Coordinates of C-alpha atoms in Angstrom, one line a residue:
M28 CA -23.8 9.4 21.1
G29 CA -27.1 9.4 19.3
L30 CA -25.7 10.6 16.1
R31 CA -25.0 8.4 13.0
R32 CA -21.5 7.0 13.1
S33 CA -20.8 8.2 9.6
T34 CA -21.3 11.9 10.5
N35 CA -18.3 14.3 11.0
E36 CA -19.8 15.4 14.3
Y37 CA -19.8 11.8 15.7
I38 CA -16.2 11.1 14.5
S39 CA -15.0 14.4 16.0
G40 CA -16.8 13.6 19.3
V41 CA -15.1 10.2 19.4
N42 CA -11.7 11.7 18.9
N43 CA -12.3 14.2 21.7
F44 CA -13.5 11.4 24.0
L45 CA -10.3 9.4 23.2
D46 CA -8.1 12.4 23.8
T47 CA -9.6 13.1 27.2
T48 CA -9.7 9.4 28.2
F49 CA -6.1 8.7 27.4
E50 CA -5.2 11.7 29.6
R51 CA -7.3 10.6 32.6
A52 CA -7.9 6.9 32.6
S53 CA -5.4 5.1 30.4
K54 CA -3.4 2.0 31.5
G55 CA -0.2 2.4 29.6
D56 CA -1.3 2.8 26.0
E57 CA -4.7 1.2 26.5
I58 CA -8.1 2.1 27.8
L59 CA -11.3 0.2 28.5
C60 CA -13.2 0.0 25.3
P61 CA -16.8 1.3 25.7
C62 CA -18.2 -0.3 22.5
K63 CA -21.3 -2.5 22.5
K64 CA -19.2 -5.7 22.2
C65 CA -16.4 -4.9 24.7
A66 CA -18.8 -3.1 27.2
N67 CA -15.9 -1.6 29.3
C68 CA -14.5 -5.0 30.0
K69 CA -11.6 -5.2 27.6
W70 CA -8.5 -3.0 27.4
N71 CA -7.5 -2.0 23.8
H72 CA -5.2 0.4 22.0
R73 CA -6.5 3.7 20.7
N74 CA -6.8 2.6 17.0
V75 CA -8.8 -0.5 18.0
V76 CA -11.1 1.5 20.3
E77 CA -11.7 4.0 17.5
D78 CA -12.5 1.3 15.0
H79 CA -15.0 -0.3 17.4
L80 CA -16.7 3.0 18.1
V81 CA -16.8 4.4 14.6
V82 CA -16.7 1.4 12.2
F83 CA -18.1 -1.6 13.9
N84 CA -20.2 -1.3 17.1
G85 CA -20.7 2.2 18.5
F86 CA -21.0 3.1 22.2
V87 CA -22.7 0.7 24.6
Q88 CA -26.3 1.8 25.2
G89 CA -26.9 3.8 28.3
Y90 CA -23.3 4.7 28.9
T91 CA -23.7 8.4 29.3
K92 CA -21.7 9.0 32.5
W93 CA -18.1 7.9 31.7
I94 CA -17.2 6.5 35.1
F95 CA -14.7 4.1 33.5
H96 CA -13.0 6.9 31.6
G97 CA -12.1 9.5 34.2
E98 CA -15.5 11.1 34.9
S99 CA -16.6 11.4 38.5
F100 CA -20.0 10.1 39.8
S101 CA -21.4 13.7 40.1
S102 CA -23.4 15.0 37.2
R103 CA -21.5 16.6 34.3
N104 CA -24.5 18.5 33.3
N105 CA -24.4 20.8 36.4
P106 CA -23.3 24.3 35.1
D107 CA -22.0 25.2 38.6
H108 CA -19.9 22.1 38.8
N109 CA -17.1 23.4 40.9
N110 CA -19.3 25.0 43.6
K111 CA -21.9 22.3 43.8
E112 CA -20.0 19.1 43.3
G113 CA -19.6 18.5 47.0
S114 CA -23.3 19.0 47.7
N115 CA -24.2 16.7 44.8
M116 CA -21.9 14.1 46.2
R117 CA -23.7 14.2 49.6
D118 CA -27.1 14.2 47.9
N119 CA -26.2 11.1 45.9
I120 CA -24.9 9.3 49.0
D121 CA -28.0 10.3 51.0
G122 CA -30.2 9.0 48.2
L123 CA -28.2 5.7 48.1
L124 CA -28.7 5.2 51.8
H125 CA -32.4 6.0 51.8
D126 CA -32.9 3.6 48.9
T127 CA -31.0 0.9 50.7
F128 CA -32.7 1.4 54.0
R129 CA -36.0 2.7 52.7
D130 CA -38.1 0.5 55.1
V131 CA -36.0 1.7 58.1
A132 CA -36.1 5.3 57.0
G133 CA -39.9 5.2 56.6
D134 CA -40.3 3.6 60.1
L135 CA -38.0 6.3 61.7
R136 CA -40.0 9.1 60.0
L137 CA -43.2 7.7 61.5
E138 CA -41.7 7.2 65.0
G139 CA -39.6 10.4 65.0
V140 CA -37.3 8.9 67.7
R141 CA -34.1 7.0 67.8
E142 CA -34.6 5.1 71.0
G143 CA -34.5 1.3 70.9
L144 CA -33.1 1.2 67.3
S145 CA -33.0 -2.0 65.4
E146 CA -29.7 -3.3 64.0
D147 CA -30.6 -2.0 60.5
A148 CA -31.5 1.4 61.9
K149 CA -28.1 1.6 63.7
K150 CA -26.4 0.8 60.4
F151 CA -28.4 3.4 58.6
F152 CA -27.5 6.2 61.0
K153 CA -23.8 5.1 61.1
L154 CA -23.6 5.2 57.3
L155 CA -25.5 8.5 57.2
E156 CA -23.0 10.1 59.5
E157 CA -20.1 8.8 57.4
G158 CA -21.9 10.1 54.3
K159 CA -21.8 13.6 55.9
Q160 CA -18.3 13.4 57.3
E161 CA -15.6 15.0 55.2
L162 CA -12.7 12.8 54.0
Y163 CA -10.4 15.4 55.6
H164 CA -11.0 18.9 56.9
G165 CA -12.0 21.2 54.1
C166 CA -12.6 18.4 51.5
E167 CA -15.6 19.3 49.3
N168 CA -15.3 16.5 46.7
F169 CA -15.4 13.4 48.9
S170 CA -17.1 12.3 52.1
K171 CA -15.7 9.3 54.1
L172 CA -18.4 7.0 52.7
N173 CA -18.2 8.2 49.1
F174 CA -14.4 7.7 49.1
T175 CA -14.7 4.2 50.6
I176 CA -17.2 3.2 47.9
Q177 CA -15.1 4.6 45.1
L178 CA -12.0 2.8 46.5
F179 CA -13.9 -0.5 46.4
L180 CA -15.1 0.2 42.9
F181 CA -11.5 0.9 41.8
K182 CA -10.4 -2.4 43.3
C183 CA -13.1 -4.3 41.4
I184 CA -12.6 -2.5 38.0
H185 CA -8.8 -3.0 38.0
G186 CA -8.8 -6.5 39.6
L187 CA -6.6 -5.7 42.6
S188 CA -5.9 -8.6 44.9
N189 CA -6.9 -8.3 48.6
V190 CA -3.2 -8.0 49.6
A191 CA -2.5 -5.3 47.0
F192 CA -5.6 -3.3 48.0
G193 CA -4.6 -3.5 51.7
D194 CA -1.1 -2.3 50.8
L195 CA -2.7 0.6 48.9
L196 CA -4.7 1.6 51.9
D197 CA -1.6 1.5 54.1
L198 CA 0.2 3.8 51.6
L199 CA -2.7 6.2 51.4
R200 CA -3.0 6.4 55.2
E201 CA 0.7 7.0 55.5
A202 CA 0.7 9.7 52.9
F203 CA -2.5 11.4 54.2
P204 CA -2.6 10.7 58.0
F205 CA -5.1 13.5 58.5
S206 CA -7.8 11.8 56.3
H207 CA -10.4 9.2 57.2
I208 CA -9.2 6.3 55.1
P209 CA -10.2 2.7 56.0
E210 CA -7.6 1.0 58.2
S211 CA -7.8 -2.3 56.3
F212 CA -9.6 -4.2 53.6
H213 CA -11.6 -5.9 56.3
K214 CA -13.0 -2.6 57.5
E215 CA -13.7 -1.6 53.8
K216 CA -15.7 -4.8 53.4
N217 CA -17.7 -4.1 56.5
V218 CA -18.9 -0.9 54.9
I219 CA -19.9 -2.6 51.7
K220 CA -21.6 -5.3 53.8
D221 CA -23.7 -2.7 55.7
L222 CA -24.9 -1.4 52.3
G223 CA -26.6 -4.7 51.8
L224 CA -24.1 -6.5 49.5
D225 CA -23.3 -9.3 52.0
Y226 CA -23.3 -13.0 51.5
E227 CA -24.1 -16.0 53.7
K228 CA -21.7 -18.8 54.6
I229 CA -23.6 -22.1 54.8
H230 CA -21.7 -25.1 56.1
A231 CA -22.1 -28.4 54.1
C232 CA -21.5 -32.0 54.6
P233 CA -18.1 -33.1 53.2
N234 CA -19.9 -35.8 51.3
D235 CA -22.5 -33.4 49.9
C236 CA -25.3 -35.1 51.7
M237 CA -26.9 -32.0 53.3
L238 CA -26.6 -28.4 54.2
F239 CA -26.3 -27.3 57.9
W240 CA -29.0 -24.7 57.3
K241 CA -32.3 -23.6 58.7
E242 CA -33.5 -26.4 61.0
N243 CA -30.1 -28.2 60.8
E244 CA -28.0 -25.1 61.5
K245 CA -27.1 -26.3 65.0
E246 CA -26.2 -29.8 64.1
N247 CA -22.5 -31.0 64.2
N248 CA -22.8 -34.3 62.3
C249 CA -24.5 -35.2 59.0
S250 CA -27.9 -36.8 59.5
V251 CA -27.3 -39.0 56.4
C252 CA -23.7 -40.3 56.6
G253 CA -22.7 -39.2 60.1
S254 CA -19.7 -37.3 58.9
S255 CA -18.5 -34.4 61.1
R256 CA -19.3 -30.9 60.1
W257 CA -15.8 -29.8 61.1
K258 CA -12.2 -30.7 60.2
T259 CA -9.2 -30.2 62.5
V260 CA -6.3 -28.0 61.3
N261 CA -3.0 -27.8 63.1
D262 CA -0.9 -24.7 63.2
P263 CA 2.7 -25.6 62.5
L264 CA 4.1 -22.6 64.4
T265 CA 2.1 -23.0 67.7
N266 CA 1.3 -26.7 67.3
E267 CA -2.3 -25.8 68.3
S268 CA -5.3 -27.3 66.6
S269 CA -8.5 -25.6 65.6
K270 CA -11.8 -26.6 64.0
I271 CA -12.9 -25.1 60.7
P272 CA -15.9 -26.1 58.5
A273 CA -15.2 -29.1 56.2
K274 CA -17.0 -27.4 53.3
V275 CA -18.7 -24.0 52.9
L276 CA -21.3 -22.9 50.4
R277 CA -21.4 -19.1 49.8
Y278 CA -24.9 -17.9 49.1
L279 CA -25.6 -14.3 47.9
P280 CA -29.2 -13.4 48.7
L281 CA -31.1 -12.6 45.6
K282 CA -33.7 -10.2 46.9
P283 CA -31.4 -7.2 47.9
R284 CA -29.6 -7.5 44.5
L285 CA -32.9 -7.3 42.6
Q286 CA -33.8 -4.3 44.8
R287 CA -30.6 -2.6 43.7
I288 CA -31.7 -3.0 40.1
F289 CA -35.0 -1.1 40.7
M290 CA -33.2 1.6 42.7
C291 CA -31.6 3.0 39.5
P292 CA -34.2 4.8 37.3
E293 CA -32.3 3.9 34.1
T294 CA -32.2 0.2 34.9
T295 CA -35.8 0.2 36.0
A296 CA -36.8 1.5 32.6
N297 CA -34.7 -1.2 30.9
M298 CA -36.4 -3.9 33.0
K299 CA -39.5 -3.4 30.8
W300 CA -37.6 -3.6 27.5
H301 CA -38.8 -7.1 26.7
D302 CA -42.4 -5.9 26.7
T303 CA -42.3 -2.2 25.6
E304 CA -39.3 -1.9 23.2
R305 CA -38.7 -5.4 21.8
P306 CA -39.5 -5.7 18.1
K307 CA -42.4 -8.0 17.6
D308 CA -42.0 -9.0 14.0
G309 CA -41.9 -12.8 14.4
N310 CA -38.1 -13.0 14.4
I311 CA -36.3 -14.6 17.4
R312 CA -33.9 -12.0 18.8
H313 CA -34.6 -12.5 22.5
A314 CA -35.9 -15.2 24.9
A315 CA -39.3 -13.4 24.9
D316 CA -39.7 -14.3 21.2
G317 CA -39.5 -18.0 22.0
E318 CA -42.3 -20.5 22.5
A319 CA -41.3 -21.3 26.1
W320 CA -41.7 -17.7 27.2
K321 CA -45.1 -17.4 25.5
N322 CA -46.2 -20.7 27.1
F323 CA -45.2 -19.5 30.5
D324 CA -47.1 -16.3 30.0
S325 CA -50.3 -18.2 29.0
L326 CA -50.0 -20.4 32.2
H327 CA -49.2 -17.5 34.6
E328 CA -51.2 -14.6 33.3
D329 CA -51.0 -12.7 36.6
F330 CA -47.2 -12.8 36.6
A331 CA -47.0 -11.9 32.9
R332 CA -49.4 -8.9 33.3
D333 CA -46.6 -6.8 34.9
P334 CA -43.6 -6.5 32.7
R335 CA -41.4 -5.5 35.6
N336 CA -41.6 -9.0 37.1
V337 CA -38.1 -10.5 36.8
R338 CA -37.3 -13.5 34.6
L339 CA -34.0 -15.1 35.4
G340 CA -31.9 -17.7 33.6
L341 CA -29.4 -19.9 35.5
S342 CA -25.9 -20.8 34.3
S343 CA -23.0 -22.6 36.0
D344 CA -19.7 -24.2 35.2
G345 CA -16.6 -25.1 37.2
F346 CA -13.0 -23.8 37.0
N347 CA -9.8 -24.3 38.9
P348 CA -9.0 -21.1 40.8
F349 CA -5.5 -22.3 41.2
R350 CA -5.0 -22.3 37.4
T351 CA -2.2 -24.8 36.3
M352 CA -1.4 -26.0 39.8
S353 CA -2.0 -29.7 40.3
I354 CA -4.7 -29.4 42.8
S355 CA -7.9 -31.5 42.6
H356 CA -10.3 -28.7 43.3
S357 CA -12.8 -26.6 41.3
T358 CA -15.1 -23.8 42.1
W359 CA -18.6 -23.5 40.6
P360 CA -20.1 -20.0 40.5
V361 CA -23.9 -20.1 39.9
M362 CA -24.9 -17.1 37.8
L363 CA -28.3 -15.6 37.1
M364 CA -29.0 -13.8 33.8
N365 CA -31.7 -11.1 33.8
Y366 CA -33.8 -11.8 30.7
N367 CA -35.9 -8.7 31.2
L368 CA -33.1 -6.6 29.7
S369 CA -32.2 -6.3 26.0
P370 CA -29.9 -8.9 24.4
W371 CA -26.9 -6.5 24.2
I372 CA -27.2 -5.8 28.0
C373 CA -28.4 -9.0 29.7
M374 CA -25.3 -11.0 29.1
K375 CA -22.8 -8.3 30.1
P376 CA -20.8 -9.0 33.3
E377 CA -22.1 -5.9 35.1
Y378 CA -25.7 -7.2 34.8
M379 CA -25.1 -10.8 35.8
I380 CA -26.1 -11.8 39.3
L381 CA -23.8 -14.1 41.3
S382 CA -26.1 -16.4 43.3
M383 CA -23.9 -19.0 44.8
I384 CA -20.3 -20.2 44.9
I385 CA -20.0 -24.0 45.3
P386 CA -16.6 -25.2 46.4
A387 CA -14.5 -28.4 46.2
L388 CA -16.0 -30.3 43.3
L389 CA -13.4 -32.3 41.5
W390 CA -14.5 -32.1 37.9
T391 CA -16.2 -29.6 35.6
I392 CA -18.8 -30.2 32.9
S393 CA -16.9 -30.6 29.7
D394 CA -19.7 -31.8 27.3
F395 CA -23.4 -31.4 26.7
P396 CA -24.6 -35.0 27.6
A397 CA -22.9 -34.7 31.1
A398 CA -24.5 -31.3 31.7
Y399 CA -27.9 -32.6 30.4
A400 CA -27.8 -35.6 32.8
M401 CA -26.7 -33.5 35.8
L402 CA -29.5 -30.9 35.4
S403 CA -32.4 -33.1 34.1
G404 CA -31.8 -36.2 36.3
W405 CA -32.0 -38.5 33.3
S406 CA -29.0 -40.7 32.8
T407 CA -27.4 -40.1 29.4
K408 CA -25.6 -43.4 29.5
G409 CA -26.8 -47.0 29.1
R410 CA -29.7 -48.4 27.0
K411 CA -32.0 -45.5 27.4
A412 CA -29.6 -42.6 27.1
C413 CA -31.7 -40.3 25.0
P414 CA -34.0 -38.1 27.0
T415 CA -36.1 -37.2 23.9
C416 CA -36.7 -40.8 22.9
N417 CA -36.9 -41.8 26.6
H418 CA -38.3 -45.3 27.0
G419 CA -38.4 -45.7 23.2
T420 CA -34.7 -45.4 22.7
C421 CA -33.4 -48.0 20.2
S422 CA -29.9 -49.2 21.4
Q423 CA -27.6 -52.1 20.9
Y424 CA -24.6 -53.3 22.9
L425 CA -21.5 -53.9 20.8
K426 CA -19.9 -56.9 22.5
H427 CA -16.3 -56.7 21.1
S428 CA -15.9 -52.9 21.5
R429 CA -17.9 -53.0 24.7
K430 CA -19.8 -49.8 23.8
M431 CA -23.5 -48.9 23.5
C432 CA -24.7 -48.0 20.0
Y433 CA -27.8 -46.1 19.3
M434 CA -29.8 -47.1 16.3
G435 CA -33.3 -46.6 14.9
H436 CA -32.9 -43.1 13.5
R437 CA -35.1 -44.0 10.5
A438 CA -38.2 -43.7 12.8
F439 CA -37.9 -39.9 12.4
L440 CA -38.1 -40.0 8.6
P441 CA -41.3 -39.5 6.6
P442 CA -43.4 -42.7 6.4
D443 CA -42.8 -43.1 2.7
H444 CA -39.0 -42.5 2.8
P445 CA -37.1 -45.1 0.8
F446 CA -34.6 -45.6 3.6
R447 CA -37.4 -47.2 5.7
R448 CA -37.4 -50.1 3.3
D449 CA -33.7 -50.3 2.8
K450 CA -32.4 -53.4 4.6
K451 CA -29.0 -53.7 3.0
S452 CA -27.7 -50.3 4.1
F453 CA -28.9 -50.6 7.6
D454 CA -29.4 -53.5 10.0
G455 CA -31.1 -55.9 7.7
K456 CA -34.6 -54.9 8.7
E457 CA -37.2 -52.5 7.5
D458 CA -38.2 -49.8 9.9
H459 CA -41.8 -48.5 9.8
R460 CA -42.0 -47.3 13.4
S461 CA -43.3 -43.9 14.3
A462 CA -41.0 -41.5 16.1
P463 CA -41.0 -41.8 19.9
T464 CA -43.0 -39.1 21.7
P465 CA -41.1 -37.0 24.3
L466 CA -42.4 -37.2 27.8
S467 CA -44.7 -34.3 28.9
G468 CA -44.2 -32.5 32.1
T469 CA -47.1 -34.4 33.7
E470 CA -45.6 -37.7 32.7
V471 CA -42.2 -36.8 34.1
L472 CA -43.7 -35.8 37.4
E473 CA -45.7 -39.0 37.6
E474 CA -42.6 -41.1 37.0
L475 CA -40.8 -39.3 39.7
R476 CA -43.6 -39.3 42.2
E477 CA -42.1 -42.2 44.3
F478 CA -38.5 -41.4 43.5
N479 CA -36.3 -40.8 46.6
N480 CA -33.2 -38.6 46.2
V481 CA -30.0 -39.5 47.9
F482 CA -27.6 -36.6 48.0
R483 CA -24.1 -37.9 48.9
K484 CA -20.8 -39.0 47.4
G485 CA -20.4 -42.7 47.8
Q486 CA -18.5 -45.6 46.4
K487 CA -19.0 -46.1 42.7
R488 CA -21.1 -49.0 41.6
K489 CA -22.3 -50.4 38.3
R490 CA -25.8 -49.3 37.5
R491 CA -28.3 -51.9 36.4
D492 CA -30.9 -51.3 33.6
S493 CA -33.7 -52.4 36.0
E494 CA -33.0 -49.3 38.1
G495 CA -34.4 -47.1 35.2
P496 CA -32.9 -44.1 33.5
W497 CA -33.7 -41.6 36.3
K498 CA -30.8 -40.8 38.6
K499 CA -32.4 -38.1 40.7
D500 CA -35.5 -35.9 41.0
P501 CA -34.0 -32.6 39.9
S502 CA -35.1 -29.4 41.7
F503 CA -35.8 -27.7 38.4
L504 CA -38.8 -29.9 37.7
N505 CA -40.4 -28.7 40.9
C506 CA -40.3 -25.0 39.8
H507 CA -43.4 -25.5 37.7
T508 CA -46.0 -28.2 37.2
G509 CA -47.8 -29.7 34.3
N510 CA -46.9 -29.4 30.6
I511 CA -44.6 -26.4 31.2
T512 CA -41.9 -28.9 32.5
N513 CA -39.9 -29.9 29.4

């Protein structure tokens, strides 16, 4: 993979790779393309994959163990592969468990006893036993835990629905009744949950006023609007009613997911790419080449001193999970991008971190001004719709068309530009104003000092200019203070 793509050795290796892959991991006449652009996410025909690997892109960096193309998780460099694969499998699982429960394992080594175990310790020993238990008597290639994890990985890679995956488990248990195959998808998820990949369900007010979380976890009614936390659902078969949460936010804790990144030696090395391997020739190829990154480093020198400290970017948009069905509902996944990684890795799906899933919003963001207003808190409608010009926005209401028009662009021209003196082509006036100055972070925080946020859906009302352009105090402005806020 490190050879030049024009060499005969590289081309021959690609052909051998394709021959083997189409025997082991093809889906019809297609395989997952491992080029830098597709990154094992798109299915393509053989000729397309060959062009991607030889002519255009080459292999995705770091893809040396071909787990998406028929290779097992055990090392292919082991010369005694057949005899030691089972022991390697167990060693890998043991390593995974000790990495996941490293604090628990350390405490147990110090104590040397198993009496009065914590819940985490009980999970650790349970998974440790499953990691040593054979899938069936005499099986050397899989343990019960190893097979469970690979089944779940198979489901994720191939996009199997929960129902289809449950039917697959039923079929496997019927065909191999002597093996330790999970009884249901629910049992499978419990194993993954015990490995630290769980999420929290947080109930929310149906009007988006508050979260029933932390100090409000026991409340049954919203403290802002008084709405009930629950809604009643009737079962048409039994005619019985039950209470379910009116709205649920799903939160995936960030800390254990960041810990997973540093458990893999290869990924740990990549986390320092922005500092150790990034070309520093003045060209902007990565977020670390930008002024915002450098400004942050100058203000937070202690944080910037260790290149392993994680820098995350936030992204979100809504979509209708019911596709073309006429249902007024959308789901908003909140994604985190790991900017420590190289540009060709950080935006790949496998390196994105799902942080939250926000349900039941009615609309998605379809244009930049709406997104800008939602995240910045500054209204992009009305007389002061431009966040850059802020209070110096030059606007005029068109009476007959009933629209706001934004004028005064000549203020951004050089002082001696002829357009500044041109009355006829513009609004009949000369314009010698200087360009408005964007608000600094300190000025923004000062304007929002006395601003009170009201989080709720309410009756729409016409805004008045006297209320000012700020609609809310956005949480992003509270992440940092001073001039870094922009």
